[in-house]
Coordinates of C-alpha atoms in Angstrom, one line a residue:
M1 CA 73.2 -18.7 42.1
P2 CA 71.5 -20.3 45.2
K3 CA 69.9 -17.0 46.3
I4 CA 68.6 -16.3 42.8
R5 CA 67.2 -19.7 42.5
Q6 CA 65.3 -19.4 45.7
F7 CA 63.9 -16.0 44.6
S8 CA 62.8 -17.3 41.3
E9 CA 61.0 -20.3 42.7
S10 CA 58.9 -18.2 45.1
R11 CA 57.2 -16.7 42.1
Q12 CA 55.1 -18.0 39.3
V13 CA 57.6 -18.4 36.5
S14 CA 56.6 -19.2 32.9
T15 CA 58.2 -22.2 31.3
A16 CA 56.8 -21.4 27.8
R17 CA 59.3 -21.6 25.0
P18 CA 59.4 -18.9 22.4
T19 CA 57.9 -21.3 19.8
G20 CA 54.9 -21.8 22.1
V21 CA 54.1 -18.1 22.7
A22 CA 52.2 -17.8 19.4
A23 CA 50.0 -20.8 20.2
A24 CA 49.3 -19.6 23.8
M25 CA 48.5 -16.1 22.7
S26 CA 46.1 -17.4 20.0
A27 CA 44.1 -19.3 22.7
L28 CA 44.1 -16.2 24.9
V29 CA 42.9 -13.9 22.1
L30 CA 40.1 -16.4 21.3
A31 CA 39.0 -16.3 24.9
V32 CA 38.9 -12.5 25.0
L33 CA 37.0 -12.4 21.7
L34 CA 34.4 -14.8 23.2
A35 CA 34.0 -12.8 26.4
S36 CA 33.8 -9.4 24.6
L37 CA 31.5 -10.6 21.8
D38 CA 29.1 -12.1 24.3
Q39 CA 27.7 -8.8 25.6
T40 CA 27.5 -7.1 22.2
I41 CA 25.8 -10.1 20.4
V42 CA 23.3 -10.6 23.2
S43 CA 22.4 -6.9 23.4
T44 CA 21.1 -7.0 19.8
A45 CA 19.1 -10.1 20.5
L46 CA 17.4 -8.8 23.7
P47 CA 14.1 -7.7 22.1
R48 CA 13.6 -11.1 20.5
I49 CA 14.5 -12.9 23.7
A50 CA 12.0 -10.8 25.6
E51 CA 9.3 -11.7 23.1
D52 CA 10.0 -15.4 23.0
L53 CA 10.4 -15.9 26.7
N54 CA 7.6 -13.4 27.7
G55 CA 9.9 -11.3 29.9
F56 CA 9.8 -7.7 28.8
D57 CA 9.7 -6.4 32.4
D58 CA 12.8 -8.2 33.5
I59 CA 14.8 -8.4 30.3
A60 CA 17.4 -5.9 31.6
W61 CA 18.6 -8.6 34.0
V62 CA 19.9 -10.7 31.1
S63 CA 22.7 -8.2 30.6
A64 CA 23.0 -7.0 34.3
A65 CA 23.3 -10.6 35.6
Y66 CA 26.4 -11.2 33.4
L67 CA 28.0 -7.9 34.3
L68 CA 27.2 -8.4 38.0
A69 CA 28.7 -11.8 38.2
S70 CA 31.8 -11.1 36.1
T71 CA 32.7 -8.0 38.1
A72 CA 32.1 -9.5 41.5
V73 CA 34.4 -12.5 40.9
T74 CA 37.2 -10.7 39.1
P75 CA 39.4 -10.0 42.2
L76 CA 38.9 -13.6 43.5
W77 CA 40.0 -15.2 40.2
G78 CA 43.0 -13.0 40.2
K79 CA 44.1 -13.9 43.7
L80 CA 43.4 -17.6 43.3
G81 CA 45.5 -17.6 40.1
D82 CA 48.4 -16.2 42.1
M83 CA 48.0 -18.9 44.8
F84 CA 47.2 -22.0 42.8
G85 CA 48.6 -21.4 39.3
R86 CA 46.7 -19.6 36.5
K87 CA 46.6 -22.3 33.9
R88 CA 44.3 -24.7 35.7
L89 CA 42.0 -21.9 36.8
Y90 CA 41.9 -20.5 33.3
L91 CA 40.8 -23.8 32.0
A92 CA 38.2 -24.1 34.7
A93 CA 36.9 -20.6 33.9
T94 CA 36.7 -21.3 30.2
S95 CA 34.9 -24.6 30.8
T96 CA 32.4 -22.8 33.1
F97 CA 31.8 -20.2 30.5
L98 CA 31.1 -22.8 27.8
I99 CA 28.8 -24.9 30.0
A100 CA 26.8 -21.8 30.9
S101 CA 26.6 -20.8 27.2
V102 CA 24.9 -24.0 26.4
A103 CA 22.6 -23.5 29.4
C104 CA 21.7 -20.1 28.1
G105 CA 21.1 -21.4 24.6
V106 CA 18.6 -24.1 25.8
A107 CA 16.9 -21.9 28.5
Q108 CA 13.1 -22.3 28.4
N109 CA 12.1 -19.2 30.4
L110 CA 13.7 -16.0 31.6
A111 CA 14.5 -17.2 35.1
E112 CA 16.6 -20.1 33.6
L113 CA 18.3 -17.7 31.2
I114 CA 19.2 -15.2 34.0
G115 CA 20.6 -18.0 36.2
A116 CA 22.7 -19.3 33.3
R117 CA 23.9 -15.8 32.6
V118 CA 25.2 -15.5 36.2
L119 CA 27.2 -18.7 35.8
Q120 CA 28.4 -17.4 32.4
G121 CA 29.6 -14.2 34.0
V122 CA 31.5 -16.1 36.7
G123 CA 33.4 -17.9 33.9
G124 CA 33.8 -14.9 31.7
G125 CA 35.2 -12.8 34.5
G126 CA 37.8 -15.4 35.2
M127 CA 38.7 -15.7 31.5
I128 CA 39.4 -12.0 31.2
V129 CA 41.4 -11.4 34.3
L130 CA 43.4 -14.6 34.0
T131 CA 44.1 -13.9 30.3
F132 CA 45.7 -10.5 31.2
A133 CA 47.7 -12.1 34.0
L134 CA 48.9 -15.0 31.9
V135 CA 50.4 -12.5 29.4
G136 CA 52.6 -11.5 32.4
D137 CA 53.6 -15.1 32.8
I138 CA 54.3 -15.8 29.1
V139 CA 56.2 -12.7 28.0
P140 CA 58.8 -10.5 29.7
P141 CA 57.9 -6.9 30.8
A142 CA 59.5 -5.3 27.7
D143 CA 57.1 -7.1 25.4
R144 CA 53.9 -7.0 27.5
G145 CA 52.5 -3.8 26.0
R146 CA 52.8 -5.2 22.5
Y147 CA 50.9 -8.4 23.3
Q148 CA 48.4 -6.7 25.6
G149 CA 47.6 -4.4 22.7
M150 CA 46.1 -7.3 20.8
F151 CA 43.3 -7.6 23.3
G152 CA 42.4 -4.0 23.0
S153 CA 42.0 -4.4 19.3
V154 CA 39.8 -7.5 20.0
Y155 CA 37.5 -5.3 22.1
G156 CA 37.2 -2.8 19.4
V157 CA 36.4 -5.3 16.7
A158 CA 33.9 -7.1 19.0
S159 CA 32.0 -3.8 19.5
I160 CA 31.3 -3.6 15.8
V161 CA 31.1 -7.3 14.8
G162 CA 29.0 -8.3 17.8
P163 CA 25.8 -6.3 16.9
L164 CA 26.1 -7.5 13.2
L165 CA 26.3 -11.1 14.2
G166 CA 23.6 -10.7 16.8
G167 CA 21.3 -9.3 14.1
I168 CA 22.1 -12.1 11.7
F169 CA 21.5 -14.8 14.3
T170 CA 18.3 -13.2 15.5
D171 CA 16.8 -12.5 12.0
H172 CA 17.9 -15.6 10.1
L173 CA 18.6 -18.3 12.7
S174 CA 17.6 -18.0 16.3
W175 CA 18.6 -15.8 19.3
R176 CA 19.8 -19.0 20.9
W177 CA 22.8 -19.0 18.5
A178 CA 24.0 -15.8 20.2
F179 CA 25.0 -18.2 23.0
L180 CA 25.6 -21.5 21.2
I181 CA 28.2 -20.0 18.9
N182 CA 30.5 -19.8 21.9
L183 CA 30.8 -23.6 22.0
P184 CA 32.7 -24.4 18.8
V185 CA 35.0 -21.4 19.2
G186 CA 35.5 -21.9 22.9
L187 CA 36.3 -25.6 22.5
V188 CA 39.1 -24.7 20.0
A189 CA 40.5 -22.2 22.5
L190 CA 40.2 -24.7 25.3
V191 CA 42.2 -27.4 23.5
I192 CA 44.9 -24.9 22.4
A193 CA 45.2 -23.5 25.9
A194 CA 45.5 -26.9 27.5
R195 CA 48.4 -27.8 25.2
A196 CA 50.1 -24.4 24.9
L197 CA 49.8 -22.4 28.1
P198 CA 52.8 -22.7 30.3
K199 CA 52.8 -24.5 33.6
A200 CA 53.6 -22.3 36.6
T201 CA 54.8 -23.0 40.1
R202 CA 52.2 -22.5 42.8
G203 CA 52.4 -19.5 45.0
A204 CA 52.9 -19.6 48.7
K205 CA 50.3 -21.7 50.4
A206 CA 47.8 -19.7 52.4
R207 CA 44.2 -19.6 53.5
I208 CA 41.8 -18.1 51.1
D209 CA 40.5 -14.7 52.1
Y210 CA 36.8 -15.6 52.2
L211 CA 35.6 -12.6 54.1
G212 CA 37.5 -10.1 52.0
S213 CA 36.2 -11.8 48.8
L214 CA 32.6 -11.7 50.1
I215 CA 32.9 -8.0 51.0
L216 CA 34.5 -7.2 47.6
A217 CA 31.8 -9.1 45.8
A218 CA 29.1 -7.2 47.7
I219 CA 30.7 -3.9 46.8
A220 CA 30.8 -4.9 43.2
T221 CA 27.2 -6.0 43.4
G222 CA 26.2 -2.6 44.8
L223 CA 28.1 -0.7 42.2
V224 CA 26.7 -2.6 39.3
L225 CA 23.1 -2.5 40.5
V226 CA 23.4 1.3 41.1
T227 CA 24.9 2.0 37.7
S228 CA 22.6 -0.5 35.8
F229 CA 19.3 0.3 37.4
G230 CA 19.7 3.9 38.8
Q231 CA 17.8 5.4 36.0
R232 CA 15.1 2.7 35.9
W233 CA 14.5 2.7 39.7
G234 CA 15.1 6.4 40.2
W235 CA 18.4 7.9 41.4
G236 CA 16.7 9.2 44.5
S237 CA 14.6 6.1 45.2
P238 CA 15.1 4.4 48.6
G239 CA 16.5 1.3 46.9
I240 CA 19.3 3.2 45.0
V241 CA 20.1 5.4 48.0
G242 CA 20.3 2.4 50.3
L243 CA 22.5 0.6 47.8
I244 CA 24.9 3.6 47.7
L245 CA 25.1 3.9 51.4
A246 CA 25.6 0.1 51.9
T247 CA 28.4 0.1 49.2
V248 CA 30.2 3.0 50.8
A249 CA 30.0 1.3 54.3
L250 CA 31.4 -2.0 52.9
A251 CA 34.2 -0.1 51.2
A252 CA 35.2 1.4 54.5
V253 CA 35.1 -2.0 56.2
L254 CA 37.2 -3.7 53.4
I255 CA 40.6 -2.1 54.1
P256 CA 40.8 -3.1 57.8
V257 CA 39.6 -6.6 56.9
E258 CA 42.3 -7.0 54.3
R259 CA 45.0 -5.8 56.6
R260 CA 44.2 -8.6 59.0
A261 CA 43.9 -11.3 56.3
A262 CA 46.7 -13.9 55.9
A263 CA 46.4 -13.8 52.1
P264 CA 44.3 -10.8 51.3
V265 CA 42.4 -10.8 48.0
L266 CA 43.5 -7.2 47.6
P267 CA 46.9 -6.8 49.3
P268 CA 47.0 -3.6 51.3
A269 CA 50.5 -2.9 50.0
M270 CA 49.2 -2.9 46.5
L271 CA 46.3 -0.6 47.4
G272 CA 48.9 1.7 48.8
S273 CA 50.8 1.9 45.6
R274 CA 50.4 5.2 43.7
T275 CA 50.9 3.4 40.4
V276 CA 48.2 0.8 41.0
V277 CA 45.7 3.3 42.5
F278 CA 46.2 6.0 39.8
S279 CA 46.3 3.5 37.0
S280 CA 43.0 1.9 38.2
L281 CA 41.3 5.3 38.4
I282 CA 42.5 6.2 34.9
A283 CA 41.2 2.8 33.7
F284 CA 37.8 3.6 35.3
F285 CA 37.5 7.0 33.6
A286 CA 38.8 5.9 30.2
N287 CA 36.4 2.9 30.1
A288 CA 33.5 5.1 31.1
A289 CA 34.3 7.3 28.1
M290 CA 35.0 4.4 25.8
F291 CA 31.7 2.6 26.4
S292 CA 29.7 5.8 26.1
V293 CA 31.1 6.0 22.6
L294 CA 30.8 2.3 21.6
V295 CA 27.3 1.9 22.9
Y296 CA 25.6 5.1 21.9
L297 CA 27.2 6.3 18.7
P298 CA 25.5 3.4 16.7
T299 CA 22.2 4.5 18.2
Y300 CA 22.9 8.1 17.0
L301 CA 23.7 6.9 13.5
Q302 CA 20.6 4.7 13.3
I303 CA 18.1 7.3 14.7
V304 CA 19.5 10.6 13.4
H305 CA 20.9 9.5 10.1
G306 CA 18.4 6.7 9.5
V307 CA 20.9 4.0 8.7
S308 CA 20.4 0.3 9.4
A309 CA 22.2 -1.6 12.1
T310 CA 24.6 -3.1 9.5
L311 CA 25.4 0.3 8.0
S312 CA 25.9 1.9 11.4
G313 CA 28.5 -0.8 12.0
I314 CA 30.2 0.0 8.7
S315 CA 30.1 3.8 9.6
M316 CA 32.0 3.0 12.8
L317 CA 34.9 1.4 10.9
P318 CA 37.1 4.5 11.1
L319 CA 36.9 4.3 14.9
V320 CA 37.8 0.7 14.8
A321 CA 40.7 1.4 12.4
G322 CA 42.0 4.1 14.7
L323 CA 41.7 1.8 17.7
V324 CA 43.5 -1.1 16.1
V325 CA 46.4 0.9 14.7
S326 CA 46.9 2.9 17.9
Q327 CA 46.8 -0.3 20.0
S328 CA 49.5 -1.9 17.9
L329 CA 51.7 1.2 18.0
A330 CA 51.2 1.8 21.7
G331 CA 52.1 -1.8 22.4
R332 CA 55.4 -1.5 20.6
W333 CA 56.2 1.9 22.1
A334 CA 55.4 0.6 25.6
A335 CA 58.5 -1.7 25.3
H336 CA 60.4 1.3 26.7
V337 CA 59.3 1.7 30.3
E338 CA 60.1 5.5 30.3
R339 CA 57.6 6.0 27.5
L340 CA 54.6 4.6 29.2
R341 CA 53.4 7.8 30.8
V342 CA 54.0 9.8 27.5
I343 CA 51.9 7.2 25.6
L344 CA 49.2 7.3 28.2
L345 CA 49.0 11.1 28.2
A346 CA 48.9 11.2 24.4
G347 CA 46.1 8.6 24.3
L348 CA 44.0 10.4 27.0
A349 CA 44.5 13.7 25.2
A350 CA 43.4 12.2 21.8
N351 CA 40.4 10.6 23.5
L352 CA 39.5 13.9 25.1
A353 CA 39.8 15.7 21.7
G354 CA 37.6 13.1 20.2
L355 CA 34.9 13.6 22.8
L356 CA 35.0 17.3 22.4
L357 CA 34.6 16.9 18.6
L358 CA 31.7 14.5 19.1
G359 CA 30.2 17.2 21.3
T360 CA 29.7 19.3 18.1
I361 CA 27.7 16.7 16.1
G362 CA 24.2 17.5 14.9
G363 CA 21.5 16.2 12.6
A364 CA 23.3 17.5 9.5
T365 CA 26.9 16.5 10.3
S366 CA 28.4 15.0 7.2
T367 CA 29.6 11.4 6.9
V368 CA 33.1 12.6 6.1
L369 CA 33.3 14.8 9.2
L370 CA 31.9 12.0 11.4
S371 CA 34.5 9.6 10.0
V372 CA 37.3 12.1 11.0
Y373 CA 35.8 12.4 14.5
F374 CA 35.5 8.7 14.8
L375 CA 39.1 8.1 13.7
I376 CA 40.5 10.6 16.3
T377 CA 38.3 9.1 19.0
G378 CA 39.4 5.6 18.1
I379 CA 43.1 6.5 18.2
G380 CA 42.6 7.9 21.7
I381 CA 40.6 4.9 22.9
G382 CA 43.2 2.4 21.6
M383 CA 46.2 4.0 23.3
V384 CA 45.0 3.8 26.9
P385 CA 43.7 0.5 28.3
M386 CA 46.6 -1.9 27.7
V387 CA 49.2 0.7 28.5
V388 CA 47.5 1.2 31.9
L389 CA 47.5 -2.6 32.5
T390 CA 51.2 -2.9 31.4
T391 CA 52.2 -0.1 33.7
V392 CA 50.6 -1.9 36.7
Q393 CA 52.0 -5.3 35.8
N394 CA 55.5 -3.9 35.5
S395 CA 55.2 -2.3 38.9
V396 CA 54.4 -5.4 41.0
P397 CA 56.2 -8.7 41.8
A398 CA 55.2 -11.6 39.6
G399 CA 53.5 -13.2 42.5
D400 CA 50.9 -10.4 42.6
L401 CA 50.3 -10.3 38.8
G402 CA 46.9 -11.8 39.1
A403 CA 45.7 -9.6 41.9
A404 CA 47.1 -6.5 40.2
S405 CA 45.4 -7.4 36.9
A406 CA 42.2 -8.0 38.7
V407 CA 42.3 -4.6 40.3
V408 CA 42.6 -2.9 36.9
T409 CA 40.0 -5.2 35.3
F410 CA 37.6 -4.5 38.2
A411 CA 38.0 -0.8 37.7
R412 CA 37.4 -1.1 34.0
S413 CA 34.2 -3.1 34.5
I414 CA 32.8 -0.6 36.9
G415 CA 33.9 2.2 34.7
A416 CA 32.1 0.7 31.7
A417 CA 28.8 0.2 33.7
F418 CA 29.2 3.8 35.1
G419 CA 29.8 5.4 31.7
V420 CA 26.8 3.6 30.0
A421 CA 24.5 4.5 32.9
V422 CA 25.5 8.1 33.2
F423 CA 25.5 8.7 29.5
G424 CA 22.1 7.0 29.1
T425 CA 20.7 9.3 31.8
L426 CA 22.1 12.4 30.2
L427 CA 20.9 11.4 26.8
N428 CA 17.3 10.5 27.9
T429 CA 17.0 13.7 30.0
G430 CA 18.4 15.9 27.2
F431 CA 16.0 14.3 24.6
A432 CA 13.0 14.6 26.9
T433 CA 13.8 18.3 27.5
G434 CA 14.4 18.9 23.8
T435 CA 11.1 17.4 22.7
R436 CA 9.0 18.9 25.4
G437 CA 5.9 20.3 23.8
L438 CA 5.8 17.8 20.9
P439 CA 2.5 16.0 20.6
S440 CA 2.4 12.5 22.0
A441 CA -0.6 11.6 19.9
G442 CA 0.2 9.1 17.2
G443 CA 2.6 7.0 19.2
F444 CA 5.5 9.4 19.9
D445 CA 7.0 8.8 23.4
A446 CA 10.0 10.9 24.6
A447 CA 11.2 7.8 26.5
R448 CA 11.6 5.9 23.3
P449 CA 13.7 7.7 20.6
D450 CA 12.7 5.1 18.0
S451 CA 9.1 6.5 18.2
I452 CA 10.3 9.6 16.4
A453 CA 9.1 7.9 13.2
H454 CA 5.5 8.4 14.4
L455 CA 5.7 12.2 14.2
P456 CA 4.7 14.2 11.2
V457 CA 7.5 15.2 8.9
G458 CA 7.9 18.7 10.1
L459 CA 8.0 17.8 13.7
R460 CA 10.2 14.8 13.0
H461 CA 13.2 17.0 12.1
S462 CA 12.8 18.9 15.3
A463 CA 12.9 15.6 17.3
L464 CA 15.9 14.3 15.4
D465 CA 17.8 17.6 16.1
A466 CA 16.9 17.2 19.7
F467 CA 18.3 13.7 19.9
A468 CA 21.5 14.7 18.1
H469 CA 21.9 17.7 20.5
A470 CA 21.3 15.5 23.5
T471 CA 23.9 13.0 22.2
A472 CA 26.5 15.8 21.7
N473 CA 25.9 17.3 25.1
G474 CA 26.3 13.9 26.7
Y475 CA 29.8 13.6 25.3
L476 CA 30.6 17.1 26.5
W477 CA 29.5 16.1 30.0
I478 CA 31.6 12.9 29.9
A479 CA 34.7 14.7 28.6
P480 CA 35.8 16.0 32.1
A481 CA 36.3 12.4 33.2
L482 CA 39.2 12.2 30.8
A483 CA 40.5 15.5 31.9
V484 CA 40.7 14.0 35.4
G485 CA 42.5 11.0 33.9
I486 CA 45.1 13.3 32.3
G487 CA 45.7 15.0 35.7
L488 CA 46.2 11.6 37.3
A489 CA 48.6 10.5 34.6
L490 CA 50.8 13.5 35.1
F491 CA 51.5 12.3 38.7
L492 CA 51.7 8.6 37.7
K493 CA 55.0 7.1 38.8
P494 CA 56.7 5.1 36.0
A495 CA 57.0 1.3 36.4
S496 CA 59.9 0.2 38.5
K497 CA 63.0 -0.8 36.5
I498 CA 64.1 -3.0 39.4
A499 CA 60.9 -5.1 39.0
S500 CA 61.6 -5.4 35.3
A501 CA 65.2 -6.5 36.0
D502 CA 64.0 -9.2 38.4
D503 CA 61.5 -10.5 35.9
K504 CA 64.3 -10.7 33.3
V505 CA 66.3 -12.9 35.7
D506 CA 63.3 -15.2 36.1
Y507 CA 62.9 -15.5 32.3
A508 CA 66.6 -16.3 31.9
L509 CA 66.4 -19.0 34.6
A510 CA 63.2 -20.5 32.9
A511 CA 65.0 -20.5 29.6
A512 CA 68.0 -22.3 31.2
D513 CA 65.6 -24.9 32.6
D514 CA 64.2 -25.5 29.2
L515 CA 67.7 -26.0 27.7
R516 CA 68.6 -28.5 30.4
A517 CA 65.3 -30.4 29.9
A518 CA 65.9 -30.5 26.2
A519 CA 69.4 -31.9 26.7

């Protein structure tokens, strides 16, 4: 046993007892709910925020600042968790998020709000990546898919519940409650986490890779700025072209820097793993498709079908139902390592089918038919994200769980921003083309779809058809991204069974330690 003991202690080993797993997972689910709700609630409140703080010109930075900060710090949080223990960093990230939420809620001008959103993004990014990595500490590989599936369901629910809550807070209370609501929920999660999360041994002592972290943060900054403001600044503008060139140059510098680092924030061996690289690319494409659906389908329902924000959320329930059910089933099926690729292929195929069906929607598409399309799309969306994460976590040593989870989370964040930006450009361009020739007198503006209401009745139908057609074409243009994901999944190497066996040894040793402590 001496050799096994030495091997076990070199890794972060969970000491959570089975009875404590439920409490620990409840804290993690609450944290993911907070972080995922934050963006969807705030997006609904942005018009009122801009009005109250007199900041219409710069209001886009309220969302971009959070996304920018959370994406930039994700790899660093993951690596620090591997080095110093994830529990203490998770508590620090959650505390940072809550303090920043209060600062957002009491901000008196837009500059203060944007600054607080940056700090909130720093905490939120840590909460997400450390949550995913902590699942790897708490449960063995065979059960990771089942538990990771919970978080995917939380994302789906947040995408529907968030706008509803944002509307209620904005209309009946104050937009400040979109931030202040985080405090009571977050404090409960913080207390449970402090008591229930397992302690873990620290990883090997090493110097922090400051240069690698700085370069990676700069790359993330460039990617988020390009995807968030490319359309607004102009895709061919000097600023966007300069950002693209600088980001590519930094990416080329990153690999040699990481090879020389004592404790690289992105271990080169991990970046050389086909499982990690292919899984991250799949996560990128799948999230691009997912967010183009979650962000723009409610807009289609509200403008083309004339429903309220509340009713658009209700109309999206088939999508959420499909997502929640498929997440649960995929998590259970993923307990068998050899099934991971099959589940991933099935999810990507269903998602692709859903996008192709959405590519047929029009102004007269019935509610029943839309519900069927939403259900199929939701099933596909739900089967992919956490299976990808489980595949990566099962393919790396426990000491690299944080870094591996950060790579996938990073890819998902960039994919989400990319999908929203590209689809927005396709939608706006298609709508402007479809309404060319319509009179602008009376208040109609092709850059603002909500101004369709200013058109005469006869022309209004033409504009609504143009918007529906532009939305459908957008999904047809996004669909090839999932086809690429399917191609990558075909060559994805299944998770190593040796790694799974090693982890089982660690969990057995941890359980033995618990029994001795109890005795």
